[in-house]
Tab-separated table of C-alpha atoms and ligand atoms in Angstrom:
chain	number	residue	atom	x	y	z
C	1	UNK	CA	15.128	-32.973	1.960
C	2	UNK	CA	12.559	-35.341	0.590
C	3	UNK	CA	9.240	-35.839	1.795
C	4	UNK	CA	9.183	-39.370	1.662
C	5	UNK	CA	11.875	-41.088	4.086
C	6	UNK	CA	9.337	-42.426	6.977
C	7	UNK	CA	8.651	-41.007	10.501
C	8	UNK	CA	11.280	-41.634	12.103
C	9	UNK	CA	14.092	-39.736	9.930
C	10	UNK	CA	14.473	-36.629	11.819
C	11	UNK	CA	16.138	-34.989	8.304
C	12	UNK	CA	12.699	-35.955	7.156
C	13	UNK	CA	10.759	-32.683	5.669
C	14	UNK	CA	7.765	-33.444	8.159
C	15	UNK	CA	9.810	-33.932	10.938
C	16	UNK	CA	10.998	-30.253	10.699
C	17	UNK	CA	9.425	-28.984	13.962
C	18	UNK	CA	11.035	-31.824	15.825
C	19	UNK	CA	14.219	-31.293	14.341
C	20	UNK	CA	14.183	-27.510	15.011
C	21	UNK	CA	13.750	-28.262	18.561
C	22	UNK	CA	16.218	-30.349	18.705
C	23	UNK	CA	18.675	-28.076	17.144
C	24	UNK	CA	17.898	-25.417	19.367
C	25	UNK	CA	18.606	-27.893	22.285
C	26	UNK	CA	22.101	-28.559	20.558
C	27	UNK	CA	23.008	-24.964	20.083
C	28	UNK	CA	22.325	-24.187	24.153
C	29	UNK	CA	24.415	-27.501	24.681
C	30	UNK	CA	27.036	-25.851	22.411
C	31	UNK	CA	27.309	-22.791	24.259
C	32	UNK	CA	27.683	-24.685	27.756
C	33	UNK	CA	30.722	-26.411	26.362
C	34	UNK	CA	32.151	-23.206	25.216
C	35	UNK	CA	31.529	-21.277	27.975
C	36	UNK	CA	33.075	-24.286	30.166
C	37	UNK	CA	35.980	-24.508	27.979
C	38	UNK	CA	36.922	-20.537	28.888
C	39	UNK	CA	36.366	-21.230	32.160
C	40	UNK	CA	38.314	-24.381	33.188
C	41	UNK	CA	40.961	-22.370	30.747
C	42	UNK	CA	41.018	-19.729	33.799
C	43	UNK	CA	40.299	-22.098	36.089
C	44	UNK	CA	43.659	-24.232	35.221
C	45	UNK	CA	45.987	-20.869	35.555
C	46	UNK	CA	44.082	-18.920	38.094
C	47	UNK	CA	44.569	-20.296	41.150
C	48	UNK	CA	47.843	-20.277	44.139
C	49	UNK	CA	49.450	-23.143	46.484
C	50	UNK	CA	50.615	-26.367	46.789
C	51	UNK	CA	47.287	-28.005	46.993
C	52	UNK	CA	45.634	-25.812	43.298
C	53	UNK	CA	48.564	-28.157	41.697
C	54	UNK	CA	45.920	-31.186	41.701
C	55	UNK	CA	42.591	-29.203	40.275
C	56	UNK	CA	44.635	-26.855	37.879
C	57	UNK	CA	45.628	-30.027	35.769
C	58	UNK	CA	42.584	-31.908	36.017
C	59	UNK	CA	41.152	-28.733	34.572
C	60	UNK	CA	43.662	-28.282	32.058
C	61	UNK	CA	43.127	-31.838	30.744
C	62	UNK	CA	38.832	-31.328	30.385
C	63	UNK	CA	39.936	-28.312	28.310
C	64	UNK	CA	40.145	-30.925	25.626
C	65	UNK	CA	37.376	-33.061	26.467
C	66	UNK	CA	34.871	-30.140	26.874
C	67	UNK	CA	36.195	-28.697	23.332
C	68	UNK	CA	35.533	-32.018	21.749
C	69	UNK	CA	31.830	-31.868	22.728
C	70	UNK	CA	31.524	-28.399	21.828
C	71	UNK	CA	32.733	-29.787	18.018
C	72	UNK	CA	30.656	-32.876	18.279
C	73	UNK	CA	27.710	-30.924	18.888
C	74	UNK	CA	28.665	-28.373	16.096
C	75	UNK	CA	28.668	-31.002	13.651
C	76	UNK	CA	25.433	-32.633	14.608
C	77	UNK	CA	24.109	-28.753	14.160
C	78	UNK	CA	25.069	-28.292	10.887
C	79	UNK	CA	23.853	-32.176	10.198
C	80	UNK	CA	20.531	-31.526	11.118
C	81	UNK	CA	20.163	-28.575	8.569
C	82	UNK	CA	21.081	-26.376	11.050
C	83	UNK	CA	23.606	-23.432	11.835
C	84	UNK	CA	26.331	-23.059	14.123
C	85	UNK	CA	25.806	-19.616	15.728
C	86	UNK	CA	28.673	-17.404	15.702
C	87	UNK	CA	30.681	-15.716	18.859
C	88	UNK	CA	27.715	-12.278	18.849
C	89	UNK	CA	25.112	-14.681	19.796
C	90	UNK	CA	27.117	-16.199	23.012
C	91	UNK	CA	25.375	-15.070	26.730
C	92	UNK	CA	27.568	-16.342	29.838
C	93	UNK	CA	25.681	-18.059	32.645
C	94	UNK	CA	28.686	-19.854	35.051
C	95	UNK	CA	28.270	-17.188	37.730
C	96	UNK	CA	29.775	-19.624	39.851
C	97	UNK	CA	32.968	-20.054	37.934
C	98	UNK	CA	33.942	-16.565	38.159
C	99	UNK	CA	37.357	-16.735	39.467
C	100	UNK	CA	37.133	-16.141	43.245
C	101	UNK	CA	38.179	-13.098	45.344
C	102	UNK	CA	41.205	-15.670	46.736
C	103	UNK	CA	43.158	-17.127	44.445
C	104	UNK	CA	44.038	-19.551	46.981
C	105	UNK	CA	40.311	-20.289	47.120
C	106	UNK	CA	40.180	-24.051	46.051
C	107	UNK	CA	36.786	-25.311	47.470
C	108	UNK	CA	35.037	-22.264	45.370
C	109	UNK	CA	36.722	-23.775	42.453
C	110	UNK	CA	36.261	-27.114	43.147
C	111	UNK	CA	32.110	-26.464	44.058
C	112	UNK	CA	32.006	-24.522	40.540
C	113	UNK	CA	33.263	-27.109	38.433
C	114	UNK	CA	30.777	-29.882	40.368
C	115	UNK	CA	27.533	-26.858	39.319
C	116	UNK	CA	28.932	-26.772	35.600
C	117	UNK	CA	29.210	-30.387	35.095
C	118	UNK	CA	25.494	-30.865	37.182
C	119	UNK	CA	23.973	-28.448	34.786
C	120	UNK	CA	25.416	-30.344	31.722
C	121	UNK	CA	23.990	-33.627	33.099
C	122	UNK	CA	21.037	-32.185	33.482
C	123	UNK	CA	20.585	-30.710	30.147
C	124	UNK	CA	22.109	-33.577	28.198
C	125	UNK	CA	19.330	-36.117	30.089
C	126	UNK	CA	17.016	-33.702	28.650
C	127	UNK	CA	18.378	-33.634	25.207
C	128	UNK	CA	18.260	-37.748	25.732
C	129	UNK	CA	14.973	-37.665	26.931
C	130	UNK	CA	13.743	-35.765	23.541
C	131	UNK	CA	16.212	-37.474	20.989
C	132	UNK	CA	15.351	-41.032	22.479
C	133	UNK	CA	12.171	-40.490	20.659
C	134	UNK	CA	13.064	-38.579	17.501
C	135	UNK	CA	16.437	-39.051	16.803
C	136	UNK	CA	18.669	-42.404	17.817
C	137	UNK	CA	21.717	-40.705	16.592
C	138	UNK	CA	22.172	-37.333	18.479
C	139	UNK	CA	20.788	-39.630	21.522
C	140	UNK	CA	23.757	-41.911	21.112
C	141	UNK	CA	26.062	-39.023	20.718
C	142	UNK	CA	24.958	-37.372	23.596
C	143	UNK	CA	24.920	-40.481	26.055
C	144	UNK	CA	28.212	-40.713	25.354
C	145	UNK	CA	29.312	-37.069	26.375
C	146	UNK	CA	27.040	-37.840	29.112
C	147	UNK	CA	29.530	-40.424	30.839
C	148	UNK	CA	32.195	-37.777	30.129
C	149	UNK	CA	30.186	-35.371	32.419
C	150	UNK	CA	29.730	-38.036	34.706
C	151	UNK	CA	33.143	-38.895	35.294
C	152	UNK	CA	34.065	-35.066	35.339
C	153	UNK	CA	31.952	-34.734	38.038
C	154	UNK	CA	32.527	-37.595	40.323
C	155	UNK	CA	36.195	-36.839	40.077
C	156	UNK	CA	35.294	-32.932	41.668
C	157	UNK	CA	32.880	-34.332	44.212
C	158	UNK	CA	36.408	-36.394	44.967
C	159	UNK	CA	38.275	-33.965	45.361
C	160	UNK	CA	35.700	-31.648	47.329
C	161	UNK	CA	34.778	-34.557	49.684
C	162	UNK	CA	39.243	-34.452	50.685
C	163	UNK	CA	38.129	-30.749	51.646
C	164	UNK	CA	35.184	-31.342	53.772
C	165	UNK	CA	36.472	-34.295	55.657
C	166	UNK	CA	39.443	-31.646	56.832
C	167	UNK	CA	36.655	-29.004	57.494
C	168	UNK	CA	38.091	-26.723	54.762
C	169	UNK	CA	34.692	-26.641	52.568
S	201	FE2	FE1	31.415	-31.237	28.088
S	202	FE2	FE1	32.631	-31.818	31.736
């Protein structure tokens, strides 16, 4: 790291409290796309009938997508002079992704994915908010897994708006 490269390099030496932040707002984003990658895993084998068929392979194909942002933000760790933390750090949070006492249970699943993917927008405008200022490049990056979000979302508050206009959620 040299000392020299300007205020605005966030891999600038005096930039290192910045950067630290930042880092630590990557590694929480990190473990939100793990955690939602084990469970839309579950969530795309757990649950029974004719109308799971729809929401188990929507799930099944954001497996991908969600392990591809936990990557993208692993890399951008390790970029900004930081560490990838291994498995003995991770803490689960998606109460609301448990699977449910009915495996038949589709609206639980369906209002659990639409929480996970609201959290994530709301942490990656925060993450935006701070990079827009420090650090163009993890801004850009995370805009873009921002739209992801978005259109995971939208296509769950699809699905769960088919369940309320038939009074089943
Ligand atoms: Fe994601
Ligand atoms: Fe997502």
């Amino acid at each position: 790291m040299s000392g020299d490269r300007g205020s605005r390099d966030i891999l600038a030496e005096e930039n290192s409290a910045d950067r630290e932040k930042l880092v630590g707002m990557l590694e929480k984003a990190y473990w939100m796309e793990i955690e939602t990658v084990m469970s839309y895993v579950a969530n795309s084998v757990n649950p029974d009938g004719v109308r799971a068929q729809e929401i188990k392979e929507s799930l099944a194909a954001d497996i991908t997508e969600e392990l591809g942002h936990a990557q993208q933000f692993a890399a951008r760790i390790k970029e900004l002079y930081g560490v990838v933390p291994g498995s003995k750090q991770f803490s689960a949070e998606q109460d609301y992704l448990q699977p449910p006492a009915e495996a038949t249970d589709i609206p639980a699943v369906i209002k659990g994915v639409i929480e996970a993917e609201a959290g994530a927008i709301a942490f990656y405008n925060e993450i935006i908010d701070f990079a827009s200022e420090h650090d163009p490049v993890t801004e850009d990056m995370v805009i873009a897994i921002l739209r992801d979000e978005q259109g995971h979302m939208r296509e769950f508050e699809g699905f769960l708006k088919e369940y309320e206009a038939e009074g089943l959620a």
